[in-house]
Short mmCIF file of C-alpha atoms in Angstrom, two decimals:
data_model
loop_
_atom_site.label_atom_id
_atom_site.label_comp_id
_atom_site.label_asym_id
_atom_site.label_seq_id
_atom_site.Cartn_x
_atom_site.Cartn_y
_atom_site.Cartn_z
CA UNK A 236 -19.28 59.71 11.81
CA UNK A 237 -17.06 61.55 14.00
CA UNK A 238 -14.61 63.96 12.64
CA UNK A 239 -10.73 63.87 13.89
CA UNK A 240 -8.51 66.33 14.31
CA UNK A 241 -5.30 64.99 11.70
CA UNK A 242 -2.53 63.94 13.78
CA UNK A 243 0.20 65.84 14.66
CA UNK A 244 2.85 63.05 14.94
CA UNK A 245 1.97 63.01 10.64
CA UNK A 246 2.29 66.65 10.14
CA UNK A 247 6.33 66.41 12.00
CA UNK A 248 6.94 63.26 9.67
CA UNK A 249 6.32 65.54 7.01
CA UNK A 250 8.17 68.64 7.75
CA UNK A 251 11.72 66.02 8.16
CA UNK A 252 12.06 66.20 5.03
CA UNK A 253 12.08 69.57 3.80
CA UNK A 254 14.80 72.18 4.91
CA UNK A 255 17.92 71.63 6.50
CA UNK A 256 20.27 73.89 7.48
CA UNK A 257 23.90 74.30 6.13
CA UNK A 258 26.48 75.70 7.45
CA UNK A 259 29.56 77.09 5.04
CA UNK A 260 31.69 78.75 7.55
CA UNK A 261 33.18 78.99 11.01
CA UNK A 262 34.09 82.21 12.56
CA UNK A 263 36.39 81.85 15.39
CA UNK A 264 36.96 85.09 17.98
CA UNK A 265 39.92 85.28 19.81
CA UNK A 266 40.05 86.03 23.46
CA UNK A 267 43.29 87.66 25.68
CA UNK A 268 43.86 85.50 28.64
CA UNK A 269 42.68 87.17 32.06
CA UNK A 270 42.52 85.85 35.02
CA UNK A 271 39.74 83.95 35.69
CA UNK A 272 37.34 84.86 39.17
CA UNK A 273 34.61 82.49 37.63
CA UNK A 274 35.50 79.24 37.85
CA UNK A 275 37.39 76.81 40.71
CA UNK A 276 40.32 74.68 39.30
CA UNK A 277 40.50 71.62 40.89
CA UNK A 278 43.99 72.69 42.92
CA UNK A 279 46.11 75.69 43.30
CA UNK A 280 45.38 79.51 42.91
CA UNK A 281 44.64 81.78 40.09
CA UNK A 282 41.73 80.33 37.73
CA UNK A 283 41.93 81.35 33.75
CA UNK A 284 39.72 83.50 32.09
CA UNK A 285 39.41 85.52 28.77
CA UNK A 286 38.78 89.36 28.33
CA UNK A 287 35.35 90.36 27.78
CA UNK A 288 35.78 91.49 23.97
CA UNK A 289 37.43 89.04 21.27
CA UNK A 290 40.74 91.05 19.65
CA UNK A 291 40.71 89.17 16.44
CA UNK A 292 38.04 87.14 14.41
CA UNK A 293 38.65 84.90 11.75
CA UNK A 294 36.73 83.22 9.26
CA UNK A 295 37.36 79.37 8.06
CA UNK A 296 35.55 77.44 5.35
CA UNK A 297 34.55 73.91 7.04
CA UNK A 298 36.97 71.94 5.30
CA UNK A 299 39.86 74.72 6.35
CA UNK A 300 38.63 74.40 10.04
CA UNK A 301 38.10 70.89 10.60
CA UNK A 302 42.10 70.44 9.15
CA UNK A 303 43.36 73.75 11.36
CA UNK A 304 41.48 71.76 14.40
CA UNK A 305 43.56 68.47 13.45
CA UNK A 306 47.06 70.23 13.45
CA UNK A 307 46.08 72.09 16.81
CA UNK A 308 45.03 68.97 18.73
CA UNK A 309 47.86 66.60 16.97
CA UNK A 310 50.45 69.75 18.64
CA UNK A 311 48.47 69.55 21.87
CA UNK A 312 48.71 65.57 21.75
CA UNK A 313 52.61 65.90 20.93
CA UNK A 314 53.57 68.34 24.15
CA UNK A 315 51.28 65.76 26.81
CA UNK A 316 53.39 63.19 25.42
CA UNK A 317 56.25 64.78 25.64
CA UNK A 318 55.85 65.99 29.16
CA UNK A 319 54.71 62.15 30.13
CA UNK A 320 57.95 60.93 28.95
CA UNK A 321 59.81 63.62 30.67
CA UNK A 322 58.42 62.34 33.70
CA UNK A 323 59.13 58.85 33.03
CA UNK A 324 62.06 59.77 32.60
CA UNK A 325 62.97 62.03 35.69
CA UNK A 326 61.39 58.70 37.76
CA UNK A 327 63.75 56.53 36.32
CA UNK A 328 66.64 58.83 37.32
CA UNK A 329 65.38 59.18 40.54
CA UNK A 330 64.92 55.58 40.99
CA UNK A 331 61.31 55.44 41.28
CA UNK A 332 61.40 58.67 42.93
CA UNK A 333 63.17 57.52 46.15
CA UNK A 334 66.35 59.28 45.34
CA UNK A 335 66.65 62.77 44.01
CA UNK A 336 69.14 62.66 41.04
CA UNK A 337 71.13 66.00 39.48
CA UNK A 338 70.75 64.67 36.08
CA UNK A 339 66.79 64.65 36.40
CA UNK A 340 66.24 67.59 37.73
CA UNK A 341 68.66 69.41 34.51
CA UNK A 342 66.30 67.97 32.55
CA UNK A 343 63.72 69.62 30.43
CA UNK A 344 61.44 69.14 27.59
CA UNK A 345 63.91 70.07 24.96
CA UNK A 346 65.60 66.58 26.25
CA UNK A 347 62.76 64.85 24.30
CA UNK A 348 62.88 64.65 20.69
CA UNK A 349 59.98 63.57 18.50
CA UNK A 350 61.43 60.42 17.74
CA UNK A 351 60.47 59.25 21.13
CA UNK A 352 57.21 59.63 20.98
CA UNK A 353 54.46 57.39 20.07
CA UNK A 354 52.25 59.89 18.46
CA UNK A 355 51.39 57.14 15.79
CA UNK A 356 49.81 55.19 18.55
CA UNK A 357 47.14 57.98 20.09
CA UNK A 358 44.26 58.61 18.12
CA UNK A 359 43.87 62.31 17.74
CA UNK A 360 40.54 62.03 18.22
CA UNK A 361 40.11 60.18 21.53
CA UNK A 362 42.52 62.09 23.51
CA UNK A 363 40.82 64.69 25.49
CA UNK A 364 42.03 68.34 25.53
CA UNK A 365 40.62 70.11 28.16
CA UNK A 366 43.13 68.40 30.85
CA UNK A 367 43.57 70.28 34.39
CA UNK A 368 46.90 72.70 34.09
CA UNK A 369 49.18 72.84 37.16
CA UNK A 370 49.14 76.19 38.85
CA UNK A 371 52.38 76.55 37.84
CA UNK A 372 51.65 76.79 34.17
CA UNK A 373 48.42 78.62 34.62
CA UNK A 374 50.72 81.07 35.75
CA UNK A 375 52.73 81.10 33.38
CA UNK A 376 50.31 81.22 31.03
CA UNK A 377 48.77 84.67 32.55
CA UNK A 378 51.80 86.49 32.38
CA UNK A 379 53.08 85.46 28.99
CA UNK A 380 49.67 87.06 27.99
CA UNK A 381 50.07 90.44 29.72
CA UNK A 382 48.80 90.24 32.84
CA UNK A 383 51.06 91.80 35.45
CA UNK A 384 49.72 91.03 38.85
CA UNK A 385 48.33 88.13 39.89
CA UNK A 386 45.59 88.64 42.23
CA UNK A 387 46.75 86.56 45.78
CA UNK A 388 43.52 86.68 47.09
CA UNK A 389 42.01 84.58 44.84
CA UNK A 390 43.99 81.41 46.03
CA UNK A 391 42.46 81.87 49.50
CA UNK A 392 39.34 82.31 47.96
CA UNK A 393 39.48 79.08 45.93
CA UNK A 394 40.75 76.97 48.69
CA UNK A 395 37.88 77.67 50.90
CA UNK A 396 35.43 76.83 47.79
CA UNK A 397 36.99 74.06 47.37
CA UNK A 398 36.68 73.06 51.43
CA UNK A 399 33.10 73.88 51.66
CA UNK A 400 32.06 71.53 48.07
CA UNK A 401 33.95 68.40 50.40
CA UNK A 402 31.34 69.30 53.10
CA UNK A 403 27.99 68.22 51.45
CA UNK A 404 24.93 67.34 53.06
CA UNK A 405 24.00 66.51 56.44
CA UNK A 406 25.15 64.31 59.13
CA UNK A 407 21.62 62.61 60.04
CA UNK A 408 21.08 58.77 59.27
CA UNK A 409 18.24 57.27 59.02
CA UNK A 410 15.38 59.82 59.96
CA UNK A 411 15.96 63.61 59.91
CA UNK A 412 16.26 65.79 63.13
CA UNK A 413 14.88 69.33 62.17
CA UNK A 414 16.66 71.17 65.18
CA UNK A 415 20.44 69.74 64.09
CA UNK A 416 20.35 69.32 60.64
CA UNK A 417 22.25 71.55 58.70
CA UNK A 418 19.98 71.04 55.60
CA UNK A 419 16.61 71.54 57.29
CA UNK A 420 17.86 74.50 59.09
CA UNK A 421 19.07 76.20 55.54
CA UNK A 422 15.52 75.50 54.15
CA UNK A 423 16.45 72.43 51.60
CA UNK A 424 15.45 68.82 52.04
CA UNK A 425 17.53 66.42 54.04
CA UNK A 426 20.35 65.10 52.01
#
């Protein structure tokens, strides 16, 4: 008789069920806005970033996080509904948008009380946070955090990211040319 080596698919069955890990607490650090120079927004200039040290950590039991999480994302689901039915709103004023109206531009988000929103209807958890911000209030929300200038040069900078990830690949069909393809020439395959 051949001796076998035991199997190792066995020895991982085994091992499930022993330890687990647990987790009691969440610490959350806190980060001052900066602007960003890392990443490229889909449109418009300065990108957001954070400082590179946290000024404030905080520690949350699970239970105390998961419901600080709820409030935070039910206030984030109230303002994008409020700033849809502004909208709406302005359109309707505007008559579709065909006709600029002096009433809908004086309006603002103060205009919308809670009681017309549907918050009832959303489910908290299928809405999705992380939505693109309008230059406008990535702006805004550098220099309520302290920062002072606003570097131009990083619009120019994004914009011609953002022109060169349009221009992807080569131009060749079918077979590849070596001497005018732009891919073969910069040493990757054909795309």
């Amino acid at each position: 008789a051949v001796p076998t080596a035991p199997s190792i698919l066995r020895r991982s069955r085994a091992r499930r069920g022993g330890k687990r890990v647990r987790f009691a607490q969440v610490t959350v650090y806190y980060f001052a806005r900066r602007q960003g120079f890392t990443c490229v927004p889909s449109a418009g200039g300065s990108s957001l970033g954070m400082a590179p040290r946290h000024h404030r950590a905080r520690r949350y039991s699970l239970s105390q996080f998961a419901h600080l999480r709820q409030v935070s994302h039910r206030q984030h689901l109230r303002q994008h509904l409020r700033r849809e039915k502004l909208r709406a709103r302005r359109r309707e004023l505007t008559q579709n948008g065909t006709v600029p109206s002096a009433e809908a531009a004086g309006l603002t988000l103060a205009d919308v009380s809670d009681d017309d929103l549907d918050v009832g209807q959303v489910e908290v958890g299928d809405y999705f946070y992380l939505q693109p911000l309008p230059t406008k209030r990535r702006r805004a929300l550098l220099r309520a955090s302290g920062v002072r200038r606003i570097d131009a040069e990083e619009r120019q900078e994004l914009r011609a990211l953002r022109l060169s990830r349009e221009q992807c690949g080569c131009l060749c069909r079918l077979t590849c040319e070596p001497r005018t393809c732009a891919c073969s020439q910069a040493g990757i395959q054909c795309q």
